[in-house]
Short mmCIF file of C-alpha atoms in Angstrom, two decimals:
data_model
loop_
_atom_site.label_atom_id
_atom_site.label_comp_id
_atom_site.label_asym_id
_atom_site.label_seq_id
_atom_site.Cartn_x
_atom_site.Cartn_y
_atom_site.Cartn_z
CA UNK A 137 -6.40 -95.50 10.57
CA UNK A 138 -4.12 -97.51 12.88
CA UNK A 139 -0.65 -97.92 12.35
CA UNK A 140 2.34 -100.39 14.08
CA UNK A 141 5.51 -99.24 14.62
CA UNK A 142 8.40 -101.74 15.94
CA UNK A 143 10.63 -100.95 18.43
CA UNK A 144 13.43 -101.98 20.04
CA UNK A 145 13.93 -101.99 23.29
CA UNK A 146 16.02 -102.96 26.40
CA UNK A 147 13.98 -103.32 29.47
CA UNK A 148 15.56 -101.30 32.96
CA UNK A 149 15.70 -103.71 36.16
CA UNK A 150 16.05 -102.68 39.83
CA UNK A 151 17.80 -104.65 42.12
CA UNK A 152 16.10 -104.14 45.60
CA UNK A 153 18.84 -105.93 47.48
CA UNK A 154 21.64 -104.10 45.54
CA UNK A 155 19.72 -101.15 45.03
CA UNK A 156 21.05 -101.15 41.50
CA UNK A 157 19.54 -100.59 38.24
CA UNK A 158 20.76 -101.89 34.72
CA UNK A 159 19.62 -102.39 31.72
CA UNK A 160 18.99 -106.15 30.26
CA UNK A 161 21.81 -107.65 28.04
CA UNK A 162 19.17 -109.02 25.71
CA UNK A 163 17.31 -106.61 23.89
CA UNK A 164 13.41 -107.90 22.75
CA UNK A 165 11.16 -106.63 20.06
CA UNK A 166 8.18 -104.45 21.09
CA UNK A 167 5.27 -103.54 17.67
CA UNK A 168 2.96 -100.56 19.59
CA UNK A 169 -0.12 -99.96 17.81
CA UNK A 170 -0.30 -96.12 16.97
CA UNK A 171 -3.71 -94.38 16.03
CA UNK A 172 -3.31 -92.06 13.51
CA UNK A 173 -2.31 -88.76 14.52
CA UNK A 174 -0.42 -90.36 17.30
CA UNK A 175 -2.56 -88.75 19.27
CA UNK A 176 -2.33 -91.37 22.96
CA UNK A 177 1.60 -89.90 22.30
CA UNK A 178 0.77 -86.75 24.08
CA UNK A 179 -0.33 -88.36 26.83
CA UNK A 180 2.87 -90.05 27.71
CA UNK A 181 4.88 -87.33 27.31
CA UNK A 182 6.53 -86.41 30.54
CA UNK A 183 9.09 -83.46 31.04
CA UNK A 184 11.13 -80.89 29.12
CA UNK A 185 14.78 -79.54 31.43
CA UNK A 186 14.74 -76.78 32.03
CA UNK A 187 11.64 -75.92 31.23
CA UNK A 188 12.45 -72.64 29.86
CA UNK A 189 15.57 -70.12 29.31
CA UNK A 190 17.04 -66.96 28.93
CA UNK A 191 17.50 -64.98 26.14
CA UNK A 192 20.63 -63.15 26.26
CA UNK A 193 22.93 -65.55 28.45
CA UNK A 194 26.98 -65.01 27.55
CA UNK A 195 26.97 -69.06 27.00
CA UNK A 196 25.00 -69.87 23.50
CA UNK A 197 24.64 -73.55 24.11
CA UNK A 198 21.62 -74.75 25.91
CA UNK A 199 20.88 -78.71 25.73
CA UNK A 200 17.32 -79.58 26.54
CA UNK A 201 16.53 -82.99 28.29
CA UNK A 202 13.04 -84.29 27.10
CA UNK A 203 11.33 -87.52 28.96
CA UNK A 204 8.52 -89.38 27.57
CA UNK A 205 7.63 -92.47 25.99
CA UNK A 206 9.58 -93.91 23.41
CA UNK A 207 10.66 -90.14 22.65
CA UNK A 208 13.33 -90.90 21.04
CA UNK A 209 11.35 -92.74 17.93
CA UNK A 210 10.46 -89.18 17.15
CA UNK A 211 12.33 -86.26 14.81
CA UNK A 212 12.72 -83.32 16.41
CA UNK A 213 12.22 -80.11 14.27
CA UNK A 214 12.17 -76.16 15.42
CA UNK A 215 12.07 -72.71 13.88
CA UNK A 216 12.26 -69.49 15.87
CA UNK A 217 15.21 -66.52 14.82
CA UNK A 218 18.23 -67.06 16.77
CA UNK A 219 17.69 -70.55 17.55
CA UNK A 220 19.49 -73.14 16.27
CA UNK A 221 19.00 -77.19 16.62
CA UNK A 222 22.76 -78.67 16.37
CA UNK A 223 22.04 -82.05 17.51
CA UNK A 224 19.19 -84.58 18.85
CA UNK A 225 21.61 -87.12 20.88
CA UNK A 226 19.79 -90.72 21.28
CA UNK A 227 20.64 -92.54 24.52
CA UNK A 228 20.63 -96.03 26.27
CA UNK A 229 17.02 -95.57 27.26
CA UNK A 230 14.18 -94.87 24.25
CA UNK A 231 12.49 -92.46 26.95
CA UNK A 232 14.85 -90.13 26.28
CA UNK A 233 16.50 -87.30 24.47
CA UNK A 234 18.95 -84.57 24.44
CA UNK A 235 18.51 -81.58 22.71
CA UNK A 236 21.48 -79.35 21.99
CA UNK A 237 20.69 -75.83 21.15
CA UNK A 238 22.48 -72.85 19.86
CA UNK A 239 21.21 -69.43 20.87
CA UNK A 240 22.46 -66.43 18.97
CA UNK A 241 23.24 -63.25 20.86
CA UNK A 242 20.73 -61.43 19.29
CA UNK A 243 17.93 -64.09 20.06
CA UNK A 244 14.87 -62.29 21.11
CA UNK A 245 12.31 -63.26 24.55
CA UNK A 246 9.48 -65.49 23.03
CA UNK A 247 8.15 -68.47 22.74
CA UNK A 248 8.23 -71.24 20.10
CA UNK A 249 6.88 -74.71 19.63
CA UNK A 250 9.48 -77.78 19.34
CA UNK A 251 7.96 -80.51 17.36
CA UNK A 252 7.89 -84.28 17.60
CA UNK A 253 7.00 -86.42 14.68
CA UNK A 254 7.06 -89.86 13.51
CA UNK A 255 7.21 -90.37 10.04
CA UNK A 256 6.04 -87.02 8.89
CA UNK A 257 3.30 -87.08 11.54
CA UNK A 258 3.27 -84.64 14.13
CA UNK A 259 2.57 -86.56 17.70
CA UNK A 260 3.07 -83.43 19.82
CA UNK A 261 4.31 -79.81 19.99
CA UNK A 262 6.23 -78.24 23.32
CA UNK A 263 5.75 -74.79 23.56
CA UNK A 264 9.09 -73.72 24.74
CA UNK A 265 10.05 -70.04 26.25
CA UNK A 266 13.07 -67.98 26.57
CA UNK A 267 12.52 -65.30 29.08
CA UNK A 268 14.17 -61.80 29.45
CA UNK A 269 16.82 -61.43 32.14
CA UNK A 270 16.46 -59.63 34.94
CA UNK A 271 19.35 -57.28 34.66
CA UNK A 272 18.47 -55.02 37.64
CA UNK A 273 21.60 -53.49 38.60
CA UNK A 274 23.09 -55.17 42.02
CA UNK A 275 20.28 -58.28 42.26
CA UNK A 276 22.84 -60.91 41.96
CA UNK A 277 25.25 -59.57 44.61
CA UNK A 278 28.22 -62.51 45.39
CA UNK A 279 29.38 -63.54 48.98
CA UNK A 280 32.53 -62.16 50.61
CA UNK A 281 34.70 -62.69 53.16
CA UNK A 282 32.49 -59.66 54.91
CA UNK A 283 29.41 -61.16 55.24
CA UNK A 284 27.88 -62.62 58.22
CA UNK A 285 26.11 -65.80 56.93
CA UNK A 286 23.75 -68.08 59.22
CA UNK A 287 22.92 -71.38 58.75
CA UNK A 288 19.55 -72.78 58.85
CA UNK A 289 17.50 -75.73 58.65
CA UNK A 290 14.00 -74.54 56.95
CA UNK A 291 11.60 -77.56 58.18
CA UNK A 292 12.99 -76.75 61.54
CA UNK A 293 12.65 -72.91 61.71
CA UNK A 294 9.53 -71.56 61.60
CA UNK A 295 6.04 -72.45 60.63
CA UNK A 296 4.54 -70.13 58.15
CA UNK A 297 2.10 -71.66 56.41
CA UNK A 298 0.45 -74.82 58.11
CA UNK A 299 -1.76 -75.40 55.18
CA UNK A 300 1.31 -76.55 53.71
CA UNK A 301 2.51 -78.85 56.71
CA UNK A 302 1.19 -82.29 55.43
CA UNK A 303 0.59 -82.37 51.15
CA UNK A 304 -0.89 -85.07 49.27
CA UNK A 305 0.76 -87.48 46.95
CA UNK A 306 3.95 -86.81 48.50
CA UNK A 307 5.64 -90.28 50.51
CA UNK A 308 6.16 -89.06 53.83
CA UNK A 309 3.18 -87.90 55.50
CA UNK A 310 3.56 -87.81 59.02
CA UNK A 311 4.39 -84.46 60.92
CA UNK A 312 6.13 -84.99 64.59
CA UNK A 313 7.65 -82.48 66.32
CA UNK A 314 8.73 -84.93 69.69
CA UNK A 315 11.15 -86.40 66.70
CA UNK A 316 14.13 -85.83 65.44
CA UNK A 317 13.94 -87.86 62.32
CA UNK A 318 10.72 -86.61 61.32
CA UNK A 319 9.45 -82.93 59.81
CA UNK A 320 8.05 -80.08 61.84
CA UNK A 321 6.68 -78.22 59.56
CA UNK A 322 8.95 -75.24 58.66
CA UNK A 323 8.87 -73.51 55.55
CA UNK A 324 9.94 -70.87 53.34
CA UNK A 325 7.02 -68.42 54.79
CA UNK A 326 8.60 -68.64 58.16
CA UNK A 327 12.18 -67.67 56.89
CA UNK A 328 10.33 -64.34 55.72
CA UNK A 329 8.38 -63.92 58.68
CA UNK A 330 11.89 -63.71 60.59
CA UNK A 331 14.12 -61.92 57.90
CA UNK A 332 14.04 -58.53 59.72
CA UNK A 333 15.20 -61.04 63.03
CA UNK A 334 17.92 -62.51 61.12
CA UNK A 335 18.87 -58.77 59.85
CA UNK A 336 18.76 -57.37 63.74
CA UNK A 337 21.17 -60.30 64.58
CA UNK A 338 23.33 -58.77 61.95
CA UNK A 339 23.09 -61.35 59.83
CA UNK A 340 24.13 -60.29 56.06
CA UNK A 341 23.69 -63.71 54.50
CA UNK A 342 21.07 -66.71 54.95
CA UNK A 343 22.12 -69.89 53.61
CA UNK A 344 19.47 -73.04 54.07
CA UNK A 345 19.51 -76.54 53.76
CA UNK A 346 18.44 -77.59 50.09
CA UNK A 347 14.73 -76.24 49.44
CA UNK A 348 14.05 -78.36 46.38
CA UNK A 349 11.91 -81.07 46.73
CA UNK A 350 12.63 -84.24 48.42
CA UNK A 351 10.06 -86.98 47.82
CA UNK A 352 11.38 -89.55 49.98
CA UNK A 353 9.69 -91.84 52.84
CA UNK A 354 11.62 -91.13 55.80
CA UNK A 355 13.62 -88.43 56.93
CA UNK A 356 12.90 -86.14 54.08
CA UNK A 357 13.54 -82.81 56.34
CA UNK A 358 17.13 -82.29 55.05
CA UNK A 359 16.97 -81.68 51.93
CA UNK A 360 19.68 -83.85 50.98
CA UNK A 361 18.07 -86.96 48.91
CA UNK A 362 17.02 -84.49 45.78
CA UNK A 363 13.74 -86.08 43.94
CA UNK A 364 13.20 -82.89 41.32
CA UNK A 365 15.89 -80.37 40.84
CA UNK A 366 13.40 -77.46 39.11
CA UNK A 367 10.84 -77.91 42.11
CA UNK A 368 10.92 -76.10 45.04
CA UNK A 369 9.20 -79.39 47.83
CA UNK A 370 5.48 -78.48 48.11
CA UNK A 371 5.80 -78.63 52.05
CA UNK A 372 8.24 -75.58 51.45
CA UNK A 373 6.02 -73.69 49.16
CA UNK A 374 6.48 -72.95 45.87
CA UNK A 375 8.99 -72.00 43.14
CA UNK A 376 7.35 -68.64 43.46
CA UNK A 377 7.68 -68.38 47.20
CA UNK A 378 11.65 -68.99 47.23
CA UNK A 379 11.57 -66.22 44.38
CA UNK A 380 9.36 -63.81 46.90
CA UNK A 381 11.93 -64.91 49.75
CA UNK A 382 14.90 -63.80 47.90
CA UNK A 383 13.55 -60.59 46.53
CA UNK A 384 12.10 -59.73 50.00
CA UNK A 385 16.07 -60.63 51.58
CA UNK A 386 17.30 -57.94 48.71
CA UNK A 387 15.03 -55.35 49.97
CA UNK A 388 16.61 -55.73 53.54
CA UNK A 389 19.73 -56.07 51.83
CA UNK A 390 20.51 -59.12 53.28
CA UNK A 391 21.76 -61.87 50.45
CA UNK A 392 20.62 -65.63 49.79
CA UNK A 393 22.87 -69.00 49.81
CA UNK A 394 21.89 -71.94 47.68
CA UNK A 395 22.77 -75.14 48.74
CA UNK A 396 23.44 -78.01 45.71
CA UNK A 397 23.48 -81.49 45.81
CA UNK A 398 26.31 -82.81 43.18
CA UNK A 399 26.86 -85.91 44.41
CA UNK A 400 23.88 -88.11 44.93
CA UNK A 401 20.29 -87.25 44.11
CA UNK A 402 17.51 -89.78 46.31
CA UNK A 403 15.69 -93.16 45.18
CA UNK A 404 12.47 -91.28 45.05
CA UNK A 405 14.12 -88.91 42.28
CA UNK A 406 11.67 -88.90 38.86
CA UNK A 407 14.93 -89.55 36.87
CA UNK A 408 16.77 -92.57 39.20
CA UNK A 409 13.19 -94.43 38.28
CA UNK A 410 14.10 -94.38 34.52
CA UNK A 411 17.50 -93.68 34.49
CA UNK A 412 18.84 -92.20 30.94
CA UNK A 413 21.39 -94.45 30.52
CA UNK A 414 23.54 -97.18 33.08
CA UNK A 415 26.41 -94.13 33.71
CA UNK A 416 23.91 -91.58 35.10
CA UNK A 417 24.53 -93.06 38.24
CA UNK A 418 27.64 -95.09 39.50
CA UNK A 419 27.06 -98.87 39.25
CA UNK A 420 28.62 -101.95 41.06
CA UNK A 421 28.10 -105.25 40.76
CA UNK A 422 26.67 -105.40 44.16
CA UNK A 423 25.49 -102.42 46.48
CA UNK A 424 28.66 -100.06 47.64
CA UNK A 425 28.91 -97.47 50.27
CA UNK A 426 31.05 -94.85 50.02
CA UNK A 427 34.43 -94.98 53.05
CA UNK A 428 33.57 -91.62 54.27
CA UNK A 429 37.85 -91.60 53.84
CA UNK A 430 38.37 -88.46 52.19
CA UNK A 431 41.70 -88.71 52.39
CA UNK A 432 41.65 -90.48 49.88
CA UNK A 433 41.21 -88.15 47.37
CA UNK A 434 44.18 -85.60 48.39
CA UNK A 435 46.37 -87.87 48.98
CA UNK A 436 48.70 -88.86 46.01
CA UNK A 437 49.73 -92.09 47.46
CA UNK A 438 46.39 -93.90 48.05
CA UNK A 439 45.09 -96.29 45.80
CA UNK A 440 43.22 -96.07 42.99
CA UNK A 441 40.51 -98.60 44.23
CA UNK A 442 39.80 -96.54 47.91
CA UNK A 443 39.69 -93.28 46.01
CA UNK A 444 37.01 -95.21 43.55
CA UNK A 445 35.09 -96.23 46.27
CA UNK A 446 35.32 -93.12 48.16
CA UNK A 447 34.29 -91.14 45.01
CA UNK A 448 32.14 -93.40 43.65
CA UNK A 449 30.24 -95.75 46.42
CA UNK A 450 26.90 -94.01 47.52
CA UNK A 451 26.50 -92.06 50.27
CA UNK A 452 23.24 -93.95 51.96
CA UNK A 453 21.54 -97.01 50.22
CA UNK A 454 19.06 -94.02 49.54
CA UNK A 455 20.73 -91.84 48.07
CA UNK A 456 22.40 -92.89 44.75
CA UNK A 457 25.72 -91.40 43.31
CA UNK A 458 25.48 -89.83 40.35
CA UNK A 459 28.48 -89.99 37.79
CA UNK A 460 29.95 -86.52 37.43
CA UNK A 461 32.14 -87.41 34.30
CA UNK A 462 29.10 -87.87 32.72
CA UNK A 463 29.04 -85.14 29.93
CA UNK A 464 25.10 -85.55 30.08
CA UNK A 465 24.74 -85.18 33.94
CA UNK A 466 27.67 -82.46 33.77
CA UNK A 467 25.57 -80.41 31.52
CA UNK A 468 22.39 -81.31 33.99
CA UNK A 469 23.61 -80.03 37.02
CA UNK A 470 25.35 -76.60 35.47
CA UNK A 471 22.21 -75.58 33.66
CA UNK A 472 20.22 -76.19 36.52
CA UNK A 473 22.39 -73.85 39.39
CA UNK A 474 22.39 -71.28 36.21
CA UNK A 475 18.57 -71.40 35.84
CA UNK A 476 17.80 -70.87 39.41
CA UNK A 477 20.47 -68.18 39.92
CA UNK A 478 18.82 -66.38 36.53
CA UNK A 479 15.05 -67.36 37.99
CA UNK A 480 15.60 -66.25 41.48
CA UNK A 481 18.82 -63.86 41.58
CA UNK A 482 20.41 -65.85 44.20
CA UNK A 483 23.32 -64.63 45.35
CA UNK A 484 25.91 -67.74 46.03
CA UNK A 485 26.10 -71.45 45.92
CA UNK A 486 27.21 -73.55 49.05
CA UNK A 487 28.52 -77.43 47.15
CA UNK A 488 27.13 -80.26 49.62
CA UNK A 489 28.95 -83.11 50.42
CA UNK A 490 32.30 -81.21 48.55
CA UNK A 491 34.75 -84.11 49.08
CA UNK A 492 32.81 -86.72 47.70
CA UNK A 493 32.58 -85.09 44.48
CA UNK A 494 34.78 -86.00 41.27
CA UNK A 495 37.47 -83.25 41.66
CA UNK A 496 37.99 -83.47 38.22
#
């Protein structure tokens, strides 16, 4: 049985020579042909963020981001005790939708299916889990004033694991170590290899450059131009590894930095490619770099338009700026610093690029 639905839709246009994205003014009508049981539905279907919780977490609200398709022509349903669905929030862009959630204090670990359907049919089911917390006493331990922290660079440490040096499907490919621009192969093996150096150094605290992945043509060793916020980058290792790394520092009792990326995420990011809505990121009529004049911010007699450009012009033309009075993206960035504390037991943030974020 084959079925057409008609949507509506407003088509998402990149700018190369702005490097701007936008939505069309004019919206145009779209009929899809569904097969019944929506069954080509589940193929399209991208992403769920995060991609599972905590039960047990002193903050009951949880909103879900889910990516696919035309997701938001579904309904969303859910049953599971001590989980409640307050709201589906629709956006800009029909690939999209938000999923606020209320856990109840009592909600037990466990797993549970969200469903999508379309007019009473169900397209496809997400298995989502809440985990236990780890509530070993003294895993999250904070940073003080007393602790001896070094800095370092991951790509440009130590080389662990060369199997990981060069990975397929990723942009940049080339490894150089005569260059300064491009990677050398470090990774989050090395680190461990060296913990008991950093520990005879008296070092007390190891903060790196961001570990997540950064899916970007050139220059990707910093860490800086984001591309997935749940994914530790493949050349690194895994999301397992950086757990391993941090329980290993523990056992030396030596503590782990984070470093976050608030401001600007990179071009290559899964989300800047089908933005949510226009206000994910900051948009100008024509490409805008930020004035690097932080003074600007501080000072209560600058003007309003060089404190909007330092605040809100991006950092690199690679490197967009995301729009921190976003509600959405506020809720985006929190959850994810909370899951990865909760996932790894890390045991402080470092805020990147601290100026250039909205102070408010």
């Amino acid at each position: 049985m084959i079925r057409s639905l008609n949507i509506l839709l407003r088509p998402l246009t990149f700018n190369a020579q702005t490097n701007t994205l936008r939505f069309a003014k004019k919206s145009f009508l779209v009929s899809l042909i569904l097969l019944a049981g929506f069954s080509s539905f589940a193929q399209k279907f991208e992403r769920i963020e995060p991609m599972f919780w905590f039960a047990g977490m002193h903050n009951p609200k949880l909103q879900l981001l889910v990516h696919g398709e035309n997701i938001a022509t579904s309904n969303v349903t859910l049953s599971y005790p001590g989980v409640k669905l307050v709201k589906v929030n629709k956006v800009e862009n029909p690939n999209y939708l938000f999923l606020d959630l209320e856990l109840s204090s009592t909600v037990k670990a466990g797993t549970f299916p969200i469903n999508f359907t379309v007019k009473g049919k169900k397209i496809f089911s997400y298995n989502y889990e809440l985990k236990n917390r780890d509530k070993t006493a003294g895993r999250i331990q904070g940073v003080t004033q007393k602790d001896f922290i070094y800095l370092l660079m991951p790509d440009r440490f130590s080389n662990g694991d060369k199997s990981n040096d060069v990975v397929k499907g990723l942009a940049e490919t080339a490894l150089n170590r005569d260059s300064m621009y491009y990677r050398h192969g470090g990774d989050i093996q090395g680190v461990i290899n060296h913990l008991d150096y950093l520990k005879d150094l008296g070092i007390t605290t190891v903060w790196m450059t961001p570990e997540i992945e950064n899916n970007m043509e050139k220059a990707s060793y910093h860490g800086y131009a984001v591309t997935d916020h749940y994914k530790i980058d493949p050349r690194y290792g895994t999301n397992e590894l950086f757990k391993k790394y941090v329980e290993t520092a523990h056992a030396k009792s030596m503590k782990v930095i984070k470093d976050i990326v608030h401001n600007h995420i990179g071009t290559g990011h899964w989300f800047f490619k089908d933005l949510p809505m226009k206000s994910w990121v900051h948009q100008w009529p024509k490409y805008t770099q930020t004035s690097y004049r932080d003074q600007t911010v501080m000072d209560t007699h600058a003007s309003a338009a060089d404190r909007k450009k330092m605040l809100d012009g991006w950092f690199v033309p690679s490197m967009p700026d995301l729009d921190e009075q976003n509600p959405y993206v506020q809720n985006y960035l929190t959850q994810n610093h909370i899951w990865w504390i909760e996932y790894a037991g890390i045991d402080g943030l470092r805020l990147d690029t601290y100026p250039y974020n909205d102070p408010e």
